[in-house]
PDB file of C-alpha atoms and ligand atoms in Angstrom:
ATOM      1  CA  UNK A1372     -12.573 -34.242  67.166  1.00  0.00           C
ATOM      2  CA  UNK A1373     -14.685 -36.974  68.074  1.00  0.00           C
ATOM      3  CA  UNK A1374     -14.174 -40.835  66.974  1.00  0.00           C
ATOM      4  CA  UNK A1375     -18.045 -41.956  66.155  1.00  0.00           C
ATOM      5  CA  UNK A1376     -19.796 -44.555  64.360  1.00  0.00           C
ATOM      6  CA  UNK A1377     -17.353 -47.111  62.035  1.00  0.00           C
ATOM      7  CA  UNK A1378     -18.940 -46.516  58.544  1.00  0.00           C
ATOM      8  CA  UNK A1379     -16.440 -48.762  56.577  1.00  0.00           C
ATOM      9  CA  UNK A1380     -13.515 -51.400  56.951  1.00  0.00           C
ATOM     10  CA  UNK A1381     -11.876 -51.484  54.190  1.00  0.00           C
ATOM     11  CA  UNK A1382      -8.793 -53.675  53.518  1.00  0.00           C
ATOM     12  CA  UNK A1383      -6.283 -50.931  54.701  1.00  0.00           C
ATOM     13  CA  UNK A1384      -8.420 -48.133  56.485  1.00  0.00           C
ATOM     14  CA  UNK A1385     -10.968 -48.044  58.519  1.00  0.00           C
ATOM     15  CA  UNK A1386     -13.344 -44.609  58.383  1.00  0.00           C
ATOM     16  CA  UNK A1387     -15.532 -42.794  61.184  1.00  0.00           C
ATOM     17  CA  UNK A1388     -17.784 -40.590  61.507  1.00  0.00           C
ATOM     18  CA  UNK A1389     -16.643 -37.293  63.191  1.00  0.00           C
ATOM     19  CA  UNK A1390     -18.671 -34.708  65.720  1.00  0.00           C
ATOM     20  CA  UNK A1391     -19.336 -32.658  61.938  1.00  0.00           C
ATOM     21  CA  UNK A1392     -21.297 -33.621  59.632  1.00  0.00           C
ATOM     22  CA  UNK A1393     -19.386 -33.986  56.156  1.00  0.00           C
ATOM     23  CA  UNK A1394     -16.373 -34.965  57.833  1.00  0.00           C
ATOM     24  CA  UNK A1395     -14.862 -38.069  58.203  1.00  0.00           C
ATOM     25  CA  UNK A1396     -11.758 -39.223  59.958  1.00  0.00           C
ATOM     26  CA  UNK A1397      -9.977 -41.914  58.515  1.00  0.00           C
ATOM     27  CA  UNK A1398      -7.588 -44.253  60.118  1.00  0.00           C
ATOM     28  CA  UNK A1399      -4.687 -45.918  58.287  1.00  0.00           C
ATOM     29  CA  UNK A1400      -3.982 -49.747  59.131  1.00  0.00           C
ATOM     30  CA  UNK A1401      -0.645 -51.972  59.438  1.00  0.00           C
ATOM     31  CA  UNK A1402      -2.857 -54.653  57.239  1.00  0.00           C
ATOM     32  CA  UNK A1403      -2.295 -55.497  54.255  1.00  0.00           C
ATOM     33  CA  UNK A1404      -3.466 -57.305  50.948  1.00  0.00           C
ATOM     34  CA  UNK A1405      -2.719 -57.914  47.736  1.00  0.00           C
ATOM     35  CA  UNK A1406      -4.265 -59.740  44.327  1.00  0.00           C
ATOM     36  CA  UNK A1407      -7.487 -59.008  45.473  1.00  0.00           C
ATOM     37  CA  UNK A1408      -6.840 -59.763  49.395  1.00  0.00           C
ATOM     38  CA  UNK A1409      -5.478 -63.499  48.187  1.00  0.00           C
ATOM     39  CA  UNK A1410      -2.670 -62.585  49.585  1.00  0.00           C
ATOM     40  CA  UNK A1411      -2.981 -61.089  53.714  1.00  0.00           C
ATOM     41  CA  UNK A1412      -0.148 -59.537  55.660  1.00  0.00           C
ATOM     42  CA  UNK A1413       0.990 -56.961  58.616  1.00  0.00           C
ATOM     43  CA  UNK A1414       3.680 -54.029  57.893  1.00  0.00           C
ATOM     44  CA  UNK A1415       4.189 -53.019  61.204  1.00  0.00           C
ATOM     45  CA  UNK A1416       4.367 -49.272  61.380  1.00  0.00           C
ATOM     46  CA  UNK A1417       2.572 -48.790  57.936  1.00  0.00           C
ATOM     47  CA  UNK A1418      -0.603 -47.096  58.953  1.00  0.00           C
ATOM     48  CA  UNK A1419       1.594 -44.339  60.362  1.00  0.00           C
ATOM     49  CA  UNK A1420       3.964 -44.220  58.202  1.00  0.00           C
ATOM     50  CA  UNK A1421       0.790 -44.402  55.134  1.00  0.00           C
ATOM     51  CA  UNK A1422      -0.996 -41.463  57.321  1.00  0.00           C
ATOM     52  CA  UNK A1423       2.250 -39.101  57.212  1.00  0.00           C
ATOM     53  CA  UNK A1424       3.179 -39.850  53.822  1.00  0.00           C
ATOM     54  CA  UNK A1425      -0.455 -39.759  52.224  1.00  0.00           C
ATOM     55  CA  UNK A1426      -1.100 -35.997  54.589  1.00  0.00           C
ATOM     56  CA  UNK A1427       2.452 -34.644  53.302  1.00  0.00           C
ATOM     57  CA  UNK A1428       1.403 -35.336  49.803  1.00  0.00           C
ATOM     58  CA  UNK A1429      -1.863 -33.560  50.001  1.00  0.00           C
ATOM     59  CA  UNK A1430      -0.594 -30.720  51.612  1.00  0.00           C
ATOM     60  CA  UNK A1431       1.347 -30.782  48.810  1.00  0.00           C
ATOM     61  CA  UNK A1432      -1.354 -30.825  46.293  1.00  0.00           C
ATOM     62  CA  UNK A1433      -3.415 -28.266  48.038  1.00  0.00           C
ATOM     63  CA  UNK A1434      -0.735 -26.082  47.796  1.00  0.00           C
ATOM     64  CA  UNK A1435      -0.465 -26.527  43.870  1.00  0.00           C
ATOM     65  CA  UNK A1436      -4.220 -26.492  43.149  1.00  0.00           C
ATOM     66  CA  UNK A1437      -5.705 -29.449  43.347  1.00  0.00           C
ATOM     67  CA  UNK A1438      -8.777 -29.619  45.607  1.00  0.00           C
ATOM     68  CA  UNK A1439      -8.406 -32.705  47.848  1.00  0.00           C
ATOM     69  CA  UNK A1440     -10.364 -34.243  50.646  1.00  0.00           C
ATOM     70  CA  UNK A1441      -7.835 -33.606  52.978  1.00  0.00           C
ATOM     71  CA  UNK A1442      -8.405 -31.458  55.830  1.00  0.00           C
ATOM     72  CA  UNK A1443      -6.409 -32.044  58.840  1.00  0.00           C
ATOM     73  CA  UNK A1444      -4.015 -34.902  60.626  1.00  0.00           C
ATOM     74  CA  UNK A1445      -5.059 -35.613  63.617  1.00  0.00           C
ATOM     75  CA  UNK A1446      -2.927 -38.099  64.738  1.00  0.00           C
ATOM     76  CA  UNK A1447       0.002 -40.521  64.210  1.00  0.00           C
ATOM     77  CA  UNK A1448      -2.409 -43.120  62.314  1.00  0.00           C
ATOM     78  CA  UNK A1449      -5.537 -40.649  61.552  1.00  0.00           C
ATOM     79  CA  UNK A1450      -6.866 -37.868  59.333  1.00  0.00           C
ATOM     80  CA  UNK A1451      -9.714 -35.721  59.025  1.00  0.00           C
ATOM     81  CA  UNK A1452     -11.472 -35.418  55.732  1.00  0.00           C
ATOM     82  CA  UNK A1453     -14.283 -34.078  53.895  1.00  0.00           C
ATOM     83  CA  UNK A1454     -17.113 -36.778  53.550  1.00  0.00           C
ATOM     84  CA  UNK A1455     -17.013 -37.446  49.917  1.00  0.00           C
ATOM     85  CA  UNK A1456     -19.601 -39.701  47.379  1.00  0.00           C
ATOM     86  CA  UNK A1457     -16.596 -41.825  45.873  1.00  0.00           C
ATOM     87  CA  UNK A1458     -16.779 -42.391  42.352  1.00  0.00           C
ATOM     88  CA  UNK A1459     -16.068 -46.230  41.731  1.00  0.00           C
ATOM     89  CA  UNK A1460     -13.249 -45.825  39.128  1.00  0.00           C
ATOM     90  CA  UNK A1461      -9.625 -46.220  40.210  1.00  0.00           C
ATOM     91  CA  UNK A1462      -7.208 -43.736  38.219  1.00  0.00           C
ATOM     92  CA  UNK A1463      -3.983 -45.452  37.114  1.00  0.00           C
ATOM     93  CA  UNK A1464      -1.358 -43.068  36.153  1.00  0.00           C
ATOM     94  CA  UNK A1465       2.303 -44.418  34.457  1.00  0.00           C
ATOM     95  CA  UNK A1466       5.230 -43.132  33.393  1.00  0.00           C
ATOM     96  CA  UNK A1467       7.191 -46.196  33.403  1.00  0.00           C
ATOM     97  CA  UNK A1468       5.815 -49.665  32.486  1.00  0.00           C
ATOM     98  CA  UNK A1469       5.681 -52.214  35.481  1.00  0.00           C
ATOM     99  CA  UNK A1470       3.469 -54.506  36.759  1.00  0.00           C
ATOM    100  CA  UNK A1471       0.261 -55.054  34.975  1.00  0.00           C
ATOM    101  CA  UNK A1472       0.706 -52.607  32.257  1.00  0.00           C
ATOM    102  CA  UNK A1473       3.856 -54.572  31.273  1.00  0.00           C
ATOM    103  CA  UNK A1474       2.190 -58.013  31.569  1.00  0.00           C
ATOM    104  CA  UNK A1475      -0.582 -56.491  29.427  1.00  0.00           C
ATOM    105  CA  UNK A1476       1.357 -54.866  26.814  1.00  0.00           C
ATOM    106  CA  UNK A1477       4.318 -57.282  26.669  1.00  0.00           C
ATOM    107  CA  UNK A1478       6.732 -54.740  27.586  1.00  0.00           C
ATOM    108  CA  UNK A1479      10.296 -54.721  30.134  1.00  0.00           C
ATOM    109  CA  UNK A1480       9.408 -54.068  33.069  1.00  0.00           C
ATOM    110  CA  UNK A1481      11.640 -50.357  33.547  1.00  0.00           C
ATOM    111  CA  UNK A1482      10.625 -49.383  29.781  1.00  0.00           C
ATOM    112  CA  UNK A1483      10.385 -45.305  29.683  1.00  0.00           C
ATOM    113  CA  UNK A1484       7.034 -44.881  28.413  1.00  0.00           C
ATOM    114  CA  UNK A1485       6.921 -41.652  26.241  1.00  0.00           C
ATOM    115  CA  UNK A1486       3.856 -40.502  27.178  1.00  0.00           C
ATOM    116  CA  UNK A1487       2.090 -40.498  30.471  1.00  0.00           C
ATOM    117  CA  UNK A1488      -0.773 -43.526  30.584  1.00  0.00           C
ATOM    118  CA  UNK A1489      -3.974 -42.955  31.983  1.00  0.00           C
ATOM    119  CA  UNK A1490      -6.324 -46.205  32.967  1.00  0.00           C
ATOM    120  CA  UNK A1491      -9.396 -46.823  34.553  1.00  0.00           C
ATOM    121  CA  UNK A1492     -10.693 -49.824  36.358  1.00  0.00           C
ATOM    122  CA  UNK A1493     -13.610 -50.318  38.159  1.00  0.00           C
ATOM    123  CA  UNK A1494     -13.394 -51.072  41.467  1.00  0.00           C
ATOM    124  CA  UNK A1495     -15.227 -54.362  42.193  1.00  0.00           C
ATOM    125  CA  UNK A1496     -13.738 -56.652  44.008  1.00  0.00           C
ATOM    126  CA  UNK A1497     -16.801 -59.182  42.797  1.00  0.00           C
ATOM    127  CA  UNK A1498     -15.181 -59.096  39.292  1.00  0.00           C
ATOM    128  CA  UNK A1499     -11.426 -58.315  40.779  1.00  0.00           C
ATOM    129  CA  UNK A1500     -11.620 -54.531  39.374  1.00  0.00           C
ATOM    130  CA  UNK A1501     -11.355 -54.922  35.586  1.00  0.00           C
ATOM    131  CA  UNK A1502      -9.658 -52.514  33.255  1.00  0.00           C
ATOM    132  CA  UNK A1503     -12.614 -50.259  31.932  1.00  0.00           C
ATOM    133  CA  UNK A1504     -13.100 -47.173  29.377  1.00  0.00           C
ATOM    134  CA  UNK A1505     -14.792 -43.861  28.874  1.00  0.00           C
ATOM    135  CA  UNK A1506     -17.401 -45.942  27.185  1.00  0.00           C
ATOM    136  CA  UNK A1507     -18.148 -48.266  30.331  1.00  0.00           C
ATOM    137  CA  UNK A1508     -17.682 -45.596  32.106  1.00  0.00           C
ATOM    138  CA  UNK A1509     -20.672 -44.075  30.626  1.00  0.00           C
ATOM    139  CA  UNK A1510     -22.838 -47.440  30.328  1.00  0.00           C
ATOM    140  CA  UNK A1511     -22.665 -48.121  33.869  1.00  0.00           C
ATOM    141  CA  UNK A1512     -23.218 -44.639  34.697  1.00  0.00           C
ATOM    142  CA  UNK A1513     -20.180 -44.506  37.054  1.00  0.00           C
ATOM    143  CA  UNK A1514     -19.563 -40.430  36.336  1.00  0.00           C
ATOM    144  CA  UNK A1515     -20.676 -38.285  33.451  1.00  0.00           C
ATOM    145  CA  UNK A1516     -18.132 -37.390  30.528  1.00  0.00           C
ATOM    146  CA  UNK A1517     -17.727 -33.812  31.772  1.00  0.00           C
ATOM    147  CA  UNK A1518     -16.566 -35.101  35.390  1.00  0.00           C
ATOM    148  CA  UNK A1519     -14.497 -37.574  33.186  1.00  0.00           C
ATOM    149  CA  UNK A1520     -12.565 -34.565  31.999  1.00  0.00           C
ATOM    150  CA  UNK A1521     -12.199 -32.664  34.933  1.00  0.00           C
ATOM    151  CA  UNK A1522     -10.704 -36.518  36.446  1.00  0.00           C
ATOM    152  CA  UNK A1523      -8.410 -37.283  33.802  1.00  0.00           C
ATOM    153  CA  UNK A1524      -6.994 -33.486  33.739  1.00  0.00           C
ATOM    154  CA  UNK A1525      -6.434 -33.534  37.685  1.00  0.00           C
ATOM    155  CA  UNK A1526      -4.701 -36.743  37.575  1.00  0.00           C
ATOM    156  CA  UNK A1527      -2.276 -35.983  34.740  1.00  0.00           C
ATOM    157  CA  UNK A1528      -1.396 -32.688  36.772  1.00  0.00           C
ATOM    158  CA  UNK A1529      -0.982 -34.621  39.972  1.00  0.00           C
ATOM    159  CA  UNK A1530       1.716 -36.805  37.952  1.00  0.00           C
ATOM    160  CA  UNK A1531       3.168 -33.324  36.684  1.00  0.00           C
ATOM    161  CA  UNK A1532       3.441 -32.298  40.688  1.00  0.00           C
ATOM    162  CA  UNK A1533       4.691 -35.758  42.233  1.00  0.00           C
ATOM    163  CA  UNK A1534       6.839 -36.487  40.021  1.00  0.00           C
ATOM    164  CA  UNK A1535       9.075 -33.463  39.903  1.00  0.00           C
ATOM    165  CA  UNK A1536       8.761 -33.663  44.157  1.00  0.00           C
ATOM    166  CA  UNK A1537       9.980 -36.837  43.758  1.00  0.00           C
ATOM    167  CA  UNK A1538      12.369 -36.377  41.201  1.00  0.00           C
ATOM    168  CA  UNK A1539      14.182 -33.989  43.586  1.00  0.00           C
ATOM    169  CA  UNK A1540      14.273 -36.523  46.124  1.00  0.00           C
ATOM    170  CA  UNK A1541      16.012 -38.819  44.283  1.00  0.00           C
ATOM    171  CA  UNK A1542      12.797 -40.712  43.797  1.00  0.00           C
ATOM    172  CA  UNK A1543      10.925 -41.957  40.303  1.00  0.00           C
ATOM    173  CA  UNK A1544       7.317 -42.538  40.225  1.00  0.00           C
ATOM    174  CA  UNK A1545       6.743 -45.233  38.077  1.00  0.00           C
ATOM    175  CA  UNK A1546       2.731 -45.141  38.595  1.00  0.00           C
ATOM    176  CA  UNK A1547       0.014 -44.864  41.183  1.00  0.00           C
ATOM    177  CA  UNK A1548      -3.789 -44.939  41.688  1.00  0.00           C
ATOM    178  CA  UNK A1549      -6.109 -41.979  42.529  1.00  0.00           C
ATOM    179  CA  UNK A1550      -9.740 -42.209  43.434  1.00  0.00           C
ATOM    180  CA  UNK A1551     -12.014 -38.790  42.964  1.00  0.00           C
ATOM    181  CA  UNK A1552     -15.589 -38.207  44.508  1.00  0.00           C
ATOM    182  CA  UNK A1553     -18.029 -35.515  44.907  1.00  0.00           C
ATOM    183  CA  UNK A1554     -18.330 -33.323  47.518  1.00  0.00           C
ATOM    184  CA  UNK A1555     -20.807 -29.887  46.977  1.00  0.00           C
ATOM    185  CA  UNK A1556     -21.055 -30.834  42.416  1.00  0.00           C
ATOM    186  CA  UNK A1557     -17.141 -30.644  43.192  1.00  0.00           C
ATOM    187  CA  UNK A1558     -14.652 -33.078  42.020  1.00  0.00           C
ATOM    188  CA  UNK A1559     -12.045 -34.018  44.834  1.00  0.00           C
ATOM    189  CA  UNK A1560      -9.142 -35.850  44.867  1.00  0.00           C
ATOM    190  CA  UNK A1561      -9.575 -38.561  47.825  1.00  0.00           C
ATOM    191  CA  UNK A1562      -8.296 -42.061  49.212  1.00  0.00           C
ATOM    192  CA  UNK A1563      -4.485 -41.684  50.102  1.00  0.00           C
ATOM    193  CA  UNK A1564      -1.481 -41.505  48.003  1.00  0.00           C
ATOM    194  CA  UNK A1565       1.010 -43.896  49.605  1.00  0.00           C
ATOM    195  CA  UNK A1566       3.358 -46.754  48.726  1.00  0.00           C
ATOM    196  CA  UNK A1567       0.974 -48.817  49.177  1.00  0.00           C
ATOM    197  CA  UNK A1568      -0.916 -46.964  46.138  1.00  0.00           C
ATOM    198  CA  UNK A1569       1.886 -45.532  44.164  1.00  0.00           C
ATOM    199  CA  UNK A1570       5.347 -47.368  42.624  1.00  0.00           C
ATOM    200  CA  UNK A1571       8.273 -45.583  44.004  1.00  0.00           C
ATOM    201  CA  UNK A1572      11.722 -46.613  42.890  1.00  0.00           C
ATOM    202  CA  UNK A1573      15.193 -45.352  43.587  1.00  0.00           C
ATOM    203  CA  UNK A1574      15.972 -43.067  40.868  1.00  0.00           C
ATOM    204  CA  UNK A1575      19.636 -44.843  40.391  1.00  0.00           C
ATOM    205  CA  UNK A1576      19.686 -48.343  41.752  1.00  0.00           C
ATOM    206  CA  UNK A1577      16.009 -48.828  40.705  1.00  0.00           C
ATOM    207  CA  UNK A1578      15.286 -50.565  44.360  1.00  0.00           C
ATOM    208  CA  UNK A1579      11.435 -50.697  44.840  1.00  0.00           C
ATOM    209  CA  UNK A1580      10.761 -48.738  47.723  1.00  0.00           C
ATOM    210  CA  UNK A1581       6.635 -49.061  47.618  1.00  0.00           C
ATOM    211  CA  UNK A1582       3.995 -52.187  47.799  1.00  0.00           C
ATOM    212  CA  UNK A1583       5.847 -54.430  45.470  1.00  0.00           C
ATOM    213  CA  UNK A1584       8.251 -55.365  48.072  1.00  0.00           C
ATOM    214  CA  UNK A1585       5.346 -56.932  49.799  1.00  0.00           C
ATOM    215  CA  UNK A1586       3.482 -58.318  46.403  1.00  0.00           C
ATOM    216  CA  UNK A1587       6.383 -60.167  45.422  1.00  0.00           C
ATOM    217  CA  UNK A1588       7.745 -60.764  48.877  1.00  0.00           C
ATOM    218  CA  UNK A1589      11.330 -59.015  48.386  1.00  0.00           C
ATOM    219  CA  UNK A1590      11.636 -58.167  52.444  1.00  0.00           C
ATOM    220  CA  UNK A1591      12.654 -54.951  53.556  1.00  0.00           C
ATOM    221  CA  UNK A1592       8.739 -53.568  53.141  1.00  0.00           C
ATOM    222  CA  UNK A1593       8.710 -51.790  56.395  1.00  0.00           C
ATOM    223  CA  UNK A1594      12.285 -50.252  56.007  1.00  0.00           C
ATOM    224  CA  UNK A1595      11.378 -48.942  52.194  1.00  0.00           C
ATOM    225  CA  UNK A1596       8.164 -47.250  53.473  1.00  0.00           C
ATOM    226  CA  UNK A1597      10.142 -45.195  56.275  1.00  0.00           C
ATOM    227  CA  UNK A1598      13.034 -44.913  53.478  1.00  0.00           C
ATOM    228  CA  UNK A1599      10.107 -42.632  51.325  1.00  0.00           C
ATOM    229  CA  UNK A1600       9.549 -40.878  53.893  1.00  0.00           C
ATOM    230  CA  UNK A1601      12.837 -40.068  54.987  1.00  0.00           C
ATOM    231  CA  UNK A1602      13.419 -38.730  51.177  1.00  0.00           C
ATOM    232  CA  UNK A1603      10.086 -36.235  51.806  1.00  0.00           C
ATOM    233  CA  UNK A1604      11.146 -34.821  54.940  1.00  0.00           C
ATOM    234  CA  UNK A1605      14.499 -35.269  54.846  1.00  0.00           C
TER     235      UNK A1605
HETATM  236  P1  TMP B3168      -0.891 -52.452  38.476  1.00  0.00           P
HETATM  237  O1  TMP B3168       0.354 -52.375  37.661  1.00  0.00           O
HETATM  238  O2  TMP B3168      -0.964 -53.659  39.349  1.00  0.00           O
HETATM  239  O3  TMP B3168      -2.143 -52.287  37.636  1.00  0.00           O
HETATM  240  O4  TMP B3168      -0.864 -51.209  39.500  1.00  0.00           O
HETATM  241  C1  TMP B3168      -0.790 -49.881  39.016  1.00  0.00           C
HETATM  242  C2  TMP B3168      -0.663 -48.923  40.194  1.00  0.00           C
HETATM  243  O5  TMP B3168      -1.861 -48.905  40.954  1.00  0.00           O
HETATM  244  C3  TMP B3168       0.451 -49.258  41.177  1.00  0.00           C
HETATM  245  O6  TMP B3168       1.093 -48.037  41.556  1.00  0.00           O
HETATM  246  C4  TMP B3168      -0.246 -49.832  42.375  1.00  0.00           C
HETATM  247  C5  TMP B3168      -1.623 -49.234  42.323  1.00  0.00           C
HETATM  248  N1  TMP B3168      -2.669 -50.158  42.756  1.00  0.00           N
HETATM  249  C6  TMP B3168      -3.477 -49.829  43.832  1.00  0.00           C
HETATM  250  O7  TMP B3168      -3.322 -48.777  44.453  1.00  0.00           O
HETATM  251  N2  TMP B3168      -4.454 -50.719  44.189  1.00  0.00           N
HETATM  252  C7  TMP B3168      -4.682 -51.882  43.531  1.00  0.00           C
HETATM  253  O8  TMP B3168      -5.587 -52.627  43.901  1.00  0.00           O
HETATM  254  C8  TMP B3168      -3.830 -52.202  42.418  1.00  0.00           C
HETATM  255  C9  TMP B3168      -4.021 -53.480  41.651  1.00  0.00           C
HETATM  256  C10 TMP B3168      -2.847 -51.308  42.068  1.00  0.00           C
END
């Protein structure tokens, strides 16, 4: 498949245009940022390691229902996928509190939440994508309340899939972000499901194997992204 026109740099992938129209190939980058790109770094071997993992998990998903964008990976760092309107609302799934959710809530970081949580922000980086509702939702005419439905139910079963994979692997999945768009009036799952967009820890020592190692500069990021994918493949 053909490499065309750049359409969009974004701070850890970089999409093209393909030969077909309605299919994009995306390319995964060693880059990367955190607190709204404040913070800038390299993870050498990411972008493959984020293609591998992020294809694996979609072929996962695909397998189990869900309609993704995925179609194809096409090499170590690249992947063909449907060309999809993105709806401007990241999907925050927990099962365990960390990182903001604790801050916000005031609760241990590691605290077994009883229910899964669902959150939506609004992806801006102008106003550093703030915490939103249904209601905003609606205002700002980001998606309508039935594609709100059909979002919320395909994340929570996502969570159902990943984490019993992961659960098997000796992995928990403490939370991650999904982003949905519209291809054909159908809702797909899109964007990449990664460490850099998921909290992985080990399910008895509680190590961080995901992007926190790089937010909070504990070292080892490079060796905890391989160590994830060792546990899917292994
Ligand atoms: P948070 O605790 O910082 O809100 O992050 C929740 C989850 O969302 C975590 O798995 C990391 C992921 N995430 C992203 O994928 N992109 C982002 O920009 C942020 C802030 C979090």
């Amino acid at each position: 498949m053909q490499k065309g026109e750049m359409l969009y740099e974004g701070k850890a992938k970089k999409i093209y245009r393909t030969g077909e129209p309605g299919v994009y190939l995306v390319e995964y980058k060693d880059d990367a940022t955190a607190f709204n790109g404040l913070k800038k770094g390299t993870i050498s071997g990411k972008g493959e390691l984020n293609n591998k993992i992020s294809a694996h998990f979609f072929r996962l998903l695909e397998h189990r229902g869900i309609a993704t964008h995925f179609l194809e990976q096409v090499g170590d760092r690249e992947m063909l996928v449907r060309a999809l309107e993105i709806i401007p609302v990241e999907v925050v799934v927990r099962n365990i509190a960390a990182g903001s959710l604790a801050k916000r809530l005031g609760l241990a970081e590691g605290t077994a939440l009883p229910r899964p949580v669902v959150e939506y922000y609004y992806k801006s980086d102008e106003l550093g994508d703030p915490l939103i509702n249904d209601d905003h939702i609606a205002v700002l005419e980001l998606a309508s309340a039935e594609e709100m439905n059909v979002i919320r139910k395909m994340a929570l079963v996502v969570n159902e899939i990943l984490r019993e994979y992961l659960s098997e692997r000796n992995l928990e999945l403490v939370d991650f972000k999904l982003e949905f768009g519209r291809s054909d009036g159908e809702i797909l799952l899109g964007d990449e499901i990664s460490p850099d967009t998921c909290r992985f820890w080990d399910a008895q020592t509680k190590e961080k194997l995901d992007k926190d190692r790089f937010r909070r500069d504990l070292g080892g990021v490079e060796e905890a992204y391989q160590e994830v994918w060792r546990r899917l493949v292994g």
